[in-house]
Amino acid sequence: MEQIKVVLGDRSYPINIGSGVIEEDNIFLPLKPGNQAMLVTNKTLANLLKDKVFFQLRKSGVKIDQVIISDGEQFKTLNEVEMVISALLEKKHSRDTTLIALGGGVVGDLTGFSASIYQRGVRFIQIPTTLLAQVDASIGGKTGVNHLLGKNMVGSFWQPSSVIIDINFLQTLPYNELISGVSEIIKYAIIFDAIFFNWLEKNIEKILLLDHKSMCFCIKKCCELKSKIISLDERENNFRALLNFGHTYGHAIEAHAGYGSWLHGEAISVGMVMAARTSELLGYLKKSDYNRIISLFKKVGLPIKGPKNMSAVSYLPYMMRDKKVISGEMRLVLPISIGKAKVFSGIDKNVILNAIKDSQ
Ligand code: GLY
């Protein structure tokens, strides 16, 4: 088992990574025998993985209850949060309870948010089961739900007490969910690490075939990069914003298409292409780097074009509601080379519109 630490003073926590880690002794620390906990998961995972997790929790002496939420981005709403809170109250969970999120980004974000508000905040543990959640969503304490007018518009920063990444869970992941996670992996490489990008260009087939060594390397690499950023800038006052590369455009697609129509990784794949094109049009990113980015997304089978029925101008209202907007000024994360990105403001709207049109 590999362990990476997110260093945040007395809120520091481990990310435990490996095959079969869920079966390791003490994996549920800081939970102790006799502690109360609520497992939050969705219907699909309840059938596939819940029994294993339940067995381990019971073996650790934890008094465990469960709540099953609906499956899909369209259910990442305040309604489902209320369901979790009701289950906690019905089962008389007190302030020392722990919520355990078993699932992808939807379950993790919703559970984390519920934990942050239940009785003014209780502990939670992330057990991400999708590649996307393992490399990104489960780490860093961003929690929340969607609003019809914008993605993740209601939420909080609330760090988990630990993150348990069992690579074996990826074996049951549908292929479109797998490549959706690869999209976030490519994101890290474009914004932070040119050598990692080269490595991905050479090894992407192995990742798609779930080659164990390559997958471990990738997940660990992303967790290391992300934990460093979180330790430096937990509340996104600075460097953390870089992790939103592609998200301003991508969230617009998700909200406009209707949550759940596009997977998050698919939407941000197009978003990254649009951001890269914006940067190229502004003269920052070299054409050759832009082409390498497109080639890698194509190789993976990720979309590089936005929805046909979404006009370029219809992106703008969503983009203006992005959380990076300050005093009415849109801010965009743009790559300036492979391995380096910056936050830009004051970009000419026509350039943004042209970049969107070029990716339709
Ligand atoms: N997923 C972006 C972040 O955690 O900041």
XYZ file of C-alpha atoms and ligand atoms in Angstrom:
365
model
C 0.000 0.000 0.000
C 1.237 3.498 -0.879
C 0.427 6.459 1.319
C 0.393 10.139 0.378
C -0.365 12.834 2.918
C -2.418 15.974 2.436
C -0.691 18.330 4.851
C -3.139 20.736 6.483
C -2.040 21.033 10.116
C -4.435 19.260 12.471
C -6.715 18.491 9.496
C -3.994 16.563 7.627
C -5.072 13.191 6.244
C -3.719 10.161 4.399
C -4.558 8.974 0.902
C -4.081 5.196 0.943
C -3.606 3.678 -2.506
C -3.292 0.072 -3.669
C -4.981 -3.080 -4.890
C -7.241 -4.604 -2.256
C -6.469 -1.859 0.308
C -10.040 -2.061 1.561
C -9.118 -5.400 3.116
C -6.086 -4.051 5.029
C -6.188 -3.934 8.830
C -6.793 -0.437 10.241
C -7.777 0.935 6.832
C -10.762 2.733 8.378
C -8.691 4.706 10.893
C -9.559 7.076 12.559
C -12.693 4.938 13.122
C -12.461 2.810 16.254
C -14.498 -0.194 17.465
C -17.865 0.997 18.767
C -17.941 4.139 16.573
C -21.095 4.953 14.653
C -20.893 5.467 10.874
C -23.255 5.956 7.919
C -22.308 4.498 4.546
C -23.613 6.572 1.631
C -23.627 4.904 -1.753
C -25.756 4.506 -4.889
C -27.857 1.587 -6.138
C -25.281 0.306 -8.621
C -22.442 0.237 -6.111
C -24.675 -1.148 -3.405
C -25.006 -4.241 -5.630
C -21.352 -4.402 -6.651
C -19.170 -3.354 -3.745
C -21.157 -2.510 -0.645
C -21.028 -5.968 0.951
C -17.240 -6.008 0.894
C -17.030 -2.585 2.563
C -19.735 -3.491 5.095
C -17.919 -6.705 5.971
C -14.669 -4.844 6.606
C -16.363 -2.126 8.657
C -18.140 -4.691 10.811
C -14.847 -6.568 11.230
C -13.371 -3.297 12.537
C -16.174 -3.142 15.128
C -17.897 -0.110 13.571
C -21.684 0.259 14.040
C -22.676 0.892 10.466
C -25.920 2.097 8.864
C -26.510 2.856 5.200
C -28.350 5.226 2.927
C -28.702 4.564 -0.801
C -28.967 7.635 -3.011
C -29.973 7.855 -6.662
C -27.305 7.275 -9.278
C -26.219 10.146 -11.552
C -25.171 13.784 -11.759
C -28.827 14.885 -12.088
C -29.364 13.647 -8.516
C -26.533 15.733 -7.017
C -29.115 18.022 -5.445
C -30.218 19.448 -2.122
C -33.089 16.891 -2.151
C -30.664 14.008 -1.877
C -28.706 15.850 0.833
C -31.932 16.089 2.807
C -32.381 12.345 2.381
C -28.952 11.693 3.875
C -29.648 14.070 6.781
C -33.027 12.381 7.411
C -31.365 8.959 7.494
C -28.811 10.239 10.014
C -31.552 11.650 12.235
C -33.788 8.598 11.936
C -30.900 6.333 12.966
C -29.970 8.744 15.788
C -26.455 9.561 14.640
C -24.716 11.966 16.980
C -21.946 14.501 16.397
C -19.215 11.886 16.644
C -20.575 9.894 13.693
C -18.632 9.440 10.440
C -20.111 9.518 6.961
C -18.461 7.137 4.501
C -18.800 7.949 0.804
C -18.566 4.848 -1.389
C -18.867 5.970 -4.996
C -17.793 8.407 -7.658
C -17.771 12.194 -7.661
C -21.521 12.529 -7.126
C -21.604 10.356 -3.999
C -18.372 11.915 -2.684
C -19.441 15.545 -3.192
C -22.911 14.976 -1.783
C -21.712 12.970 1.220
C -18.973 15.477 1.994
C -21.472 18.322 1.867
C -23.915 16.444 4.110
C -21.049 15.799 6.562
C -20.113 19.485 6.539
C -23.603 20.599 7.603
C -24.941 17.744 9.768
C -24.992 19.037 13.336
C -22.563 21.770 12.158
C -20.068 19.293 10.785
C -19.064 15.656 11.291
C -16.188 13.498 10.063
C -16.230 11.778 6.676
C -14.160 9.242 4.755
C -13.894 8.999 0.984
C -13.815 5.613 -0.772
C -13.766 6.671 -4.437
C -14.772 3.958 -6.890
C -14.355 5.744 -10.240
C -11.041 6.739 -11.788
C -12.180 10.367 -11.898
C -12.926 10.406 -8.182
C -9.716 8.510 -7.351
C -7.464 11.009 -9.130
C -9.329 14.208 -8.360
C -12.794 14.592 -6.820
C -12.190 12.669 -3.578
C -9.124 14.730 -2.613
C -9.098 18.292 -1.392
C -12.412 18.748 0.403
C -14.521 20.388 -2.292
C -18.048 19.268 -1.484
C -21.420 20.340 -2.815
C -24.399 19.920 -5.097
C -25.601 21.386 -8.387
C -28.190 24.091 -9.025
C -30.215 24.197 -12.237
C -28.360 27.393 -13.139
C -24.862 26.171 -12.439
C -22.738 23.215 -11.460
C -21.499 22.887 -7.838
C -23.087 26.209 -6.933
C -23.990 25.118 -3.384
C -21.189 23.694 -1.308
C -18.413 23.940 1.231
C -14.764 23.152 1.807
C -14.765 20.182 4.178
C -11.779 17.869 4.242
C -12.190 14.099 4.633
C -10.395 12.257 7.457
C -8.945 9.790 4.995
C -9.184 8.725 1.359
C -9.100 5.007 0.542
C -8.267 4.266 -3.101
C -8.687 0.600 -3.991
C -7.523 0.132 -7.569
C -9.389 -3.205 -7.800
C -12.654 -1.238 -7.777
C -11.844 0.004 -11.285
C -12.342 -3.497 -12.701
C -16.114 -3.054 -12.678
C -16.035 0.501 -14.048
C -17.850 1.028 -17.384
C -15.486 2.058 -20.200
C -16.992 5.551 -20.678
C -16.447 6.223 -16.958
C -12.866 5.014 -17.277
C -12.019 7.422 -20.092
C -13.846 10.195 -18.245
C -11.267 9.703 -15.468
C -8.415 9.650 -17.986
C -9.532 13.137 -18.988
C -8.688 14.435 -15.464
C -5.345 12.606 -15.579
C -4.475 14.392 -18.836
C -5.537 17.655 -17.168
C -2.822 17.278 -14.491
C -0.202 16.586 -17.143
C -1.134 19.632 -19.261
C -1.172 22.082 -16.361
C 1.723 20.792 -14.250
C 3.978 18.205 -15.792
C 5.352 17.985 -19.355
C 7.277 14.774 -18.574
C 4.076 13.147 -17.355
C 2.365 14.272 -20.604
C 5.138 12.577 -22.644
C 4.693 9.468 -20.527
C 0.934 9.485 -21.189
C 1.479 9.827 -24.941
C 3.600 6.661 -24.844
C 1.585 4.628 -22.333
C -2.043 5.597 -22.829
C -3.024 2.176 -24.275
C -1.792 0.487 -21.103
C -3.974 2.770 -18.982
C -7.009 1.983 -21.137
C -6.308 -1.729 -20.656
C -6.124 -1.173 -16.866
C -2.480 -2.299 -16.768
C -1.872 -2.469 -13.046
C 1.602 -0.900 -12.854
C 0.729 1.979 -15.197
C -2.561 2.664 -13.442
C -0.874 2.727 -10.008
C 1.750 5.115 -11.354
C -0.892 7.469 -12.795
C -3.157 7.513 -9.752
C -0.211 8.082 -7.422
C 1.169 10.843 -9.646
C -2.162 12.713 -9.715
C -2.683 12.296 -5.960
C 0.831 13.644 -5.311
C 0.258 16.658 -7.560
C -3.140 17.372 -6.060
C -2.089 16.941 -2.413
C 0.768 19.419 -2.955
C -1.663 22.000 -4.367
C -4.207 21.490 -1.571
C -1.519 21.861 1.082
C -0.454 25.172 -0.522
C -3.890 26.614 -1.318
C -6.786 24.773 0.295
C -9.425 27.462 -0.398
C -8.524 28.234 -4.012
C -7.150 31.700 -3.496
C -4.328 30.978 -5.871
C -2.729 27.837 -7.396
C -5.733 25.583 -6.817
C -7.649 27.484 -9.510
C -5.329 25.827 -12.062
C -7.129 22.540 -11.363
C -10.154 24.128 -13.035
C -8.479 23.954 -16.435
C -11.248 23.163 -18.947
C -13.946 23.354 -16.276
C -15.358 26.817 -17.088
C -16.301 25.679 -20.602
C -17.027 22.091 -19.496
C -19.421 23.048 -16.695
C -21.343 25.171 -19.235
C -21.808 22.051 -21.395
C -22.937 19.945 -18.422
C -25.462 22.539 -17.231
C -26.802 23.336 -20.710
C -27.112 19.703 -21.830
C -28.841 18.748 -18.571
C -26.836 17.162 -15.746
C -26.041 13.543 -16.509
C -26.240 13.850 -20.323
C -22.490 14.359 -20.545
C -20.062 12.700 -18.152
C -17.957 15.274 -16.314
C -14.716 13.998 -17.860
C -16.202 14.153 -21.360
C -17.381 17.742 -20.854
C -14.042 18.916 -19.479
C -12.208 17.162 -22.286
C -14.021 19.490 -24.716
C -13.476 22.331 -22.223
C -9.712 21.728 -22.231
C -9.692 21.720 -26.049
C -11.578 25.050 -26.045
C -9.215 26.547 -23.445
C -6.186 25.333 -25.407
C -7.623 26.850 -28.593
C -8.300 30.153 -26.744
C -4.675 30.182 -25.658
C -3.471 29.395 -29.169
C -5.616 32.185 -30.662
C -4.114 34.586 -28.111
C -0.635 33.542 -29.200
C 0.357 31.823 -25.923
C 0.162 28.119 -26.789
C 2.144 26.803 -29.761
C 0.108 25.159 -32.540
C 2.235 21.996 -32.151
C 1.330 21.753 -28.424
C -2.352 22.305 -29.246
C -2.156 19.467 -31.784
C -0.510 17.139 -29.257
C -3.323 17.817 -26.795
C -5.982 17.076 -29.433
C -4.169 13.876 -30.516
C -4.033 12.537 -26.974
C -7.750 13.134 -26.363
C -8.543 11.489 -29.713
C -6.353 8.495 -28.888
C -8.303 7.985 -25.665
C -11.634 8.342 -27.484
C -12.647 11.443 -25.543
C -14.802 14.066 -27.284
C -13.030 17.123 -28.663
C -16.163 18.909 -29.920
C -19.013 20.452 -27.945
C -22.708 19.571 -28.355
C -24.014 20.420 -31.839
C -27.145 22.088 -30.497
C -25.224 24.476 -28.215
C -24.337 27.769 -29.887
C -21.119 29.550 -28.918
C -22.970 32.471 -27.277
C -24.989 30.144 -25.102
C -21.779 29.162 -23.246
C -21.273 32.693 -21.950
C -24.044 33.029 -19.299
C -22.883 29.771 -17.687
C -19.244 30.835 -17.903
C -20.115 34.144 -16.230
C -21.548 32.240 -13.252
C -18.299 30.332 -12.787
C -16.874 30.514 -9.262
C -13.652 32.062 -10.581
C -15.535 35.191 -11.739
C -14.448 38.191 -9.649
C -16.316 41.524 -9.801
C -18.049 40.481 -13.017
C -14.734 39.605 -14.699
C -14.403 36.127 -16.195
C -11.134 34.358 -15.349
C -9.916 31.415 -17.400
C -7.186 28.855 -16.857
C -5.209 28.611 -20.081
C -2.218 26.391 -20.857
C 0.768 28.403 -22.043
C 2.754 25.277 -22.905
C 2.387 21.599 -22.158
C 3.126 21.360 -18.420
C 2.342 24.993 -17.592
C -0.903 26.952 -17.146
C -1.906 30.380 -15.846
C -5.101 32.159 -14.826
C -6.015 34.971 -17.242
C -8.630 37.705 -16.969
C -9.807 40.407 -19.351
C -9.824 38.090 -22.372
C -11.670 39.490 -25.390
C -15.108 37.753 -25.580
C -14.718 37.381 -29.369
C -11.592 35.277 -28.900
C -13.463 33.023 -26.463
C -16.386 32.742 -28.886
C -14.053 31.928 -31.784
C -12.303 29.241 -29.755
C -15.690 27.700 -28.927
C -16.806 27.853 -32.581
C -13.552 26.164 -33.662
C -14.372 23.274 -31.295
C -17.968 22.665 -32.410
N -11.402 19.477 -8.921
C -10.727 20.693 -8.723
C -10.322 20.951 -7.316
O -10.456 20.081 -6.477
O -9.889 22.030 -7.000
